[in-house]
Each structure stands twice: as structure tokens, then as C-alpha cells.
Coordinates of C-alpha atoms in Angstrom, one line a residue:
Chain A
K15 CA 26.0 18.1 -5.6
Q16 CA 25.7 14.4 -6.4
E17 CA 26.3 13.4 -10.0
V18 CA 25.6 10.0 -11.4
T19 CA 27.1 8.8 -14.7
Q20 CA 26.3 5.7 -16.6
I21 CA 28.6 4.1 -19.1
P22 CA 28.0 3.1 -21.9
A23 CA 25.1 5.2 -23.0
A24 CA 24.0 2.5 -25.4
L25 CA 25.0 -1.2 -25.8
S26 CA 24.0 -3.7 -28.5
V27 CA 24.9 -7.3 -28.0
P28 CA 23.9 -10.7 -29.4
E29 CA 21.7 -13.0 -27.4
G30 CA 23.5 -15.1 -24.9
E31 CA 26.3 -12.7 -24.0
N32 CA 27.2 -11.7 -20.5
L33 CA 27.4 -8.0 -20.1
V34 CA 28.3 -5.3 -17.6
L35 CA 26.7 -1.9 -17.1
N36 CA 28.5 0.7 -15.2
C37 CA 27.4 3.4 -12.8
S38 CA 29.6 6.0 -11.0
F39 CA 28.7 8.6 -8.5
T40 CA 30.7 11.6 -7.2
D41 CA 29.7 11.7 -3.6
S42 CA 30.4 8.4 -1.8
A43 CA 28.2 9.3 1.2
I44 CA 25.2 7.3 0.0
Y45 CA 22.5 5.4 1.9
N46 CA 21.8 3.0 -0.9
L47 CA 21.9 2.5 -4.7
Q48 CA 19.1 1.1 -6.8
W49 CA 19.1 -0.3 -10.3
F50 CA 15.9 0.2 -12.4
R51 CA 14.7 -1.0 -15.7
Q52 CA 12.5 1.1 -18.0
D53 CA 10.8 -0.2 -21.0
P54 CA 9.8 2.2 -23.8
G55 CA 6.8 4.3 -22.8
K56 CA 6.6 2.7 -19.4
G57 CA 7.5 3.5 -15.9
L58 CA 10.5 2.3 -13.9
T59 CA 10.8 -1.2 -12.4
S60 CA 13.1 -1.7 -9.5
L61 CA 15.6 -4.5 -10.1
L62 CA 18.0 -4.5 -7.2
L63 CA 18.7 -2.3 -4.2
I64 CA 22.1 -2.4 -2.5
Q65 CA 22.4 -0.8 1.0
S66 CA 25.6 1.2 1.6
S67 CA 26.9 -1.6 3.9
Q68 CA 26.5 -4.3 1.3
R69 CA 28.8 -5.3 -1.5
E70 CA 26.4 -7.0 -3.9
Q71 CA 22.9 -8.2 -4.5
T72 CA 21.7 -10.9 -6.8
S73 CA 18.4 -11.7 -8.4
G74 CA 18.2 -14.4 -11.0
R75 CA 20.5 -13.5 -13.9
L76 CA 21.2 -10.1 -12.4
N77 CA 24.0 -9.2 -10.1
A78 CA 24.7 -5.7 -8.8
S79 CA 27.9 -4.8 -7.0
L80 CA 28.8 -1.7 -5.0
D81 CA 32.1 -0.2 -4.2
K82 CA 31.1 2.8 -2.2
S83 CA 34.6 4.2 -1.5
S84 CA 35.4 4.4 -5.2
G85 CA 31.9 5.6 -6.1
R86 CA 31.1 2.7 -8.5
S87 CA 28.4 0.1 -9.1
T88 CA 28.1 -2.4 -11.8
L89 CA 25.1 -4.4 -13.0
Y90 CA 26.0 -7.8 -14.4
I91 CA 23.5 -9.5 -16.7
A92 CA 24.3 -13.2 -17.4
A93 CA 23.2 -15.0 -20.6
S94 CA 21.4 -11.9 -22.0
Q95 CA 18.0 -12.4 -23.8
P96 CA 16.1 -10.2 -26.2
G97 CA 13.6 -9.6 -23.4
D98 CA 16.3 -7.8 -21.5
S99 CA 16.3 -5.0 -24.0
A100 CA 15.4 -1.8 -22.1
T101 CA 16.9 1.2 -20.6
Y102 CA 18.8 0.5 -17.3
L103 CA 19.1 3.3 -14.8
C104 CA 20.9 3.5 -11.5
A105 CA 20.0 5.9 -8.7
V106 CA 21.7 6.8 -5.5
R107 CA 20.0 8.0 -2.3
P108 CA 22.0 10.4 -0.1
G109 CA 23.5 9.1 3.2
N110 CA 21.9 11.9 5.3
A111 CA 19.0 10.0 6.9
G112 CA 17.9 13.2 8.6
G113 CA 17.2 16.6 7.3
T114 CA 15.5 17.1 4.0
S115 CA 17.7 15.1 1.7
Y116 CA 16.9 11.5 2.6
G117 CA 14.3 11.1 0.0
K118 CA 16.2 12.5 -2.9
L119 CA 17.3 9.9 -5.5
T120 CA 19.8 11.1 -8.1
F121 CA 19.5 9.2 -11.3
G122 CA 22.0 8.5 -14.1
Q123 CA 21.0 9.1 -17.7
G124 CA 20.7 5.4 -18.3
T125 CA 22.1 2.8 -20.6
I126 CA 20.0 1.7 -23.5
L127 CA 20.5 -2.0 -23.9
T128 CA 19.5 -3.9 -27.1
V129 CA 19.9 -7.7 -27.2
H130 CA 19.4 -9.0 -30.6
P131 CA 18.5 -12.7 -31.5
Chain B
D2 CA -1.8 -4.3 -4.7
A3 CA -2.4 -2.4 -8.0
G4 CA 0.8 -0.5 -7.6
V5 CA 1.2 3.3 -7.9
I6 CA -1.7 4.5 -10.1
Q7 CA -1.4 7.7 -12.1
S8 CA -3.9 9.5 -14.3
P9 CA -4.3 10.6 -16.9
R10 CA -1.8 8.4 -18.9
H11 CA -1.8 10.9 -21.7
E12 CA -2.7 14.6 -21.8
V13 CA -2.5 16.9 -24.7
T14 CA -3.4 20.5 -24.0
E15 CA -2.8 24.0 -25.3
M16 CA -0.4 26.5 -23.9
G17 CA -1.9 28.5 -21.0
Q18 CA -4.3 25.8 -19.9
E19 CA -4.3 24.3 -16.4
V20 CA -3.1 20.7 -16.1
T21 CA -3.7 18.5 -13.1
L22 CA -1.9 15.1 -12.8
R23 CA -3.1 12.6 -10.2
C24 CA -1.4 9.9 -8.2
K25 CA -2.5 7.2 -5.8
P26 CA 0.4 5.7 -4.0
I27 CA 0.7 2.1 -2.7
S28 CA -1.4 1.6 0.4
G29 CA 0.9 1.7 3.5
H30 CA 3.6 3.8 1.8
N31 CA 4.3 7.0 3.6
S32 CA 6.6 8.8 1.1
L33 CA 5.5 10.0 -2.3
F34 CA 7.7 11.5 -5.0
W35 CA 7.0 13.4 -8.2
Y36 CA 9.6 13.1 -11.0
R37 CA 9.8 14.6 -14.5
Q38 CA 11.5 12.8 -17.3
T39 CA 12.7 14.4 -20.5
M40 CA 15.2 13.3 -23.1
M41 CA 17.4 16.3 -22.4
R42 CA 17.5 16.3 -18.6
G43 CA 16.6 12.7 -17.7
L44 CA 14.7 12.1 -14.5
E45 CA 14.4 15.0 -12.2
L46 CA 12.9 15.0 -8.7
L47 CA 10.3 17.8 -8.4
I48 CA 8.9 17.4 -4.9
Y49 CA 8.5 14.7 -2.3
F50 CA 6.2 14.2 0.7
N51 CA 6.6 12.3 3.8
N52 CA 3.4 11.5 5.8
N53 CA 1.5 13.9 3.5
V54 CA 3.9 16.8 4.4
P55 CA 6.0 18.3 1.6
I56 CA 9.6 17.8 2.6
D57 CA 11.5 19.3 -0.3
D58 CA 10.1 21.2 -3.2
S59 CA 13.4 22.6 -4.4
G60 CA 13.1 20.7 -7.7
M61 CA 9.8 22.4 -8.6
P62 CA 10.8 24.5 -11.7
E63 CA 8.8 27.6 -10.9
D64 CA 5.6 29.0 -9.4
R65 CA 3.5 27.6 -12.1
F66 CA 4.0 24.2 -10.5
S67 CA 2.3 23.2 -7.3
A68 CA 1.7 19.9 -5.6
K69 CA -0.6 18.7 -2.8
M70 CA -1.1 15.6 -0.8
P71 CA -4.4 16.0 1.1
N72 CA -4.3 12.5 2.4
A73 CA -2.2 9.4 2.4
S74 CA -3.8 7.9 -0.7
F75 CA -3.9 10.8 -3.1
S76 CA -1.6 13.5 -4.5
T77 CA -1.9 16.0 -7.3
L78 CA 0.6 17.9 -9.4
K79 CA -0.8 21.0 -11.0
I80 CA 0.7 23.2 -13.7
Q81 CA -1.0 26.6 -14.3
P82 CA -0.5 28.0 -16.8
S83 CA 1.1 25.3 -18.8
E84 CA 3.9 26.0 -21.4
P85 CA 5.3 23.9 -24.3
R86 CA 8.5 23.4 -22.3
D87 CA 6.5 21.5 -19.6
S88 CA 6.0 18.7 -22.1
A89 CA 7.5 15.6 -20.5
V90 CA 6.5 12.4 -18.8
Y91 CA 5.6 12.9 -15.1
F92 CA 6.1 10.0 -12.8
C93 CA 4.8 9.5 -9.3
A94 CA 6.6 7.0 -7.0
S95 CA 6.1 5.9 -3.5
T96 CA 7.9 4.0 -0.8
L97 CA 7.8 3.2 2.9
T98 CA 10.4 5.3 4.6
L99 CA 11.6 4.2 8.0
Q100 CA 13.6 6.5 10.1
G101 CA 16.5 5.8 12.4
L102 CA 19.0 3.0 12.6
G103 CA 18.1 -0.1 10.8
S104 CA 15.8 1.7 8.4
G105 CA 14.2 -0.5 5.8
A106 CA 15.2 -1.0 2.2
N107 CA 13.0 1.8 0.9
V108 CA 12.6 0.4 -2.6
L109 CA 11.0 3.0 -4.7
T110 CA 8.0 1.9 -6.8
F111 CA 7.0 4.0 -9.8
G112 CA 3.7 4.5 -11.5
A113 CA 3.4 4.2 -15.3
G114 CA 3.7 7.9 -15.8
S115 CA 1.6 10.7 -17.3
R116 CA 2.8 11.8 -20.7
L117 CA 2.0 15.6 -21.1
T118 CA 2.2 17.4 -24.4
V119 CA 1.6 21.2 -24.3
L120 CA 1.0 22.6 -27.8

């Protein structure tokens, strides 16, 4: 059974810092990995998706890397801003494109990020 | 596109009552997912549909939960009878799932959620 762990559970940093959020998964047979952001009381917003054949994806100040063989992904946030404060979740999709498992995303518990001015 | 639309946004009900949550996926998406989020258990997949057909409902907690997708633009999640432990935020998400080699990115788009409180 796939398990996804995110470290740290919570992170508080001053504005302007570069930071790294970590995600690890136990089964390396994944199809892709997705990073989401969730604001309090809101739904999830997709930030970046990395296919299993890719090593990284970038969007603005965000960079996500994937090391499938070691079961790890990191989300790098450059020059953090108070508006980045949210919960960040990673989710993996199994590599079995057939059968009944292809749609199952397994989520980590999330990292609660607070960026203070 | 208005995104994934869920209703109601908030529901407060008493134990034993029937609860129906509704979801309209993004037009053109062929896969729909129901998730439940609680502080203790995080996000859990309850059931998902592909082309309106339930593919995997192994996450549905018990027989009190049922989900339907009568057409490509509408799905319901029903709890009957509801219990206090069902209190959670229920999310609907959709994506376009392509099969075979070179499948698409399958970015999952979530609705804003339905916050259910069972007293």
C-alpha cells in the first residue's frame, strides 16, 4: 500500500526566504506526482504535476523535483511571500495505467506553511 | 469554465438524516472523484468514476454511503443515515483521463468542497 509522508508538518519563515518542502513515498512505481496548495476553508489548487519520466517542473517561483527511484519529491519556493501561506500537499498516482488503480491519488498529510512579514 | 461546482457549501444536519452532496465536473472531463478530508485522516478517496461508470468504490466507508453519476455533468454522494463521525469536508474533483501510451497530464481539479456537520 502506497504511503506518502510530508516533512515538515509545519514551517514558519520570514518573508523573502527560500524554502524546501519534502515529500516521500513508499512505492516508487508511480505514474505522476502532483503538488497542491490548500488555503483555509478552500479546495485544493494544483501547482505542479511531474510525470514519472520527468525530473522537475517549474512555475514562477515554484520548482518541484522528482527522484522516483528514491521515492522523493521536493517543492522549492523562492523568495517566499506572505501570500504563500497555505497548506501544501503532495499526491502520487499509481503507475498501473490499467486495472482499477489508475485514478487513485494518495495524498500526504500536508505541510502548513506560514510566511510572516 | 466555472471549474468543479459543488453544492451545498455547508450543511448542518442531525444524526439519522439523509444527506445529498452534489457535484458538477468540468465540461469535457471524463473522470470524477469524491474525497473526504478530516483533520485525523487527511484526504481519503471514497470513489471515482470514469465515463460515468464507478471504477473503484473501495474507499466508501460503509453501506450508508452511496454515489451515482447519471450523466457526464452530474454526480451525487449520499449518506443515509448520517452519523456525527461523517462530519468532514467532502471534495469532488475531475480530470480528463487518457488511456494508453502517451496519456495526458491528468491534472486533478478540485471543487471548493462541501463542509458537512452532523450533530
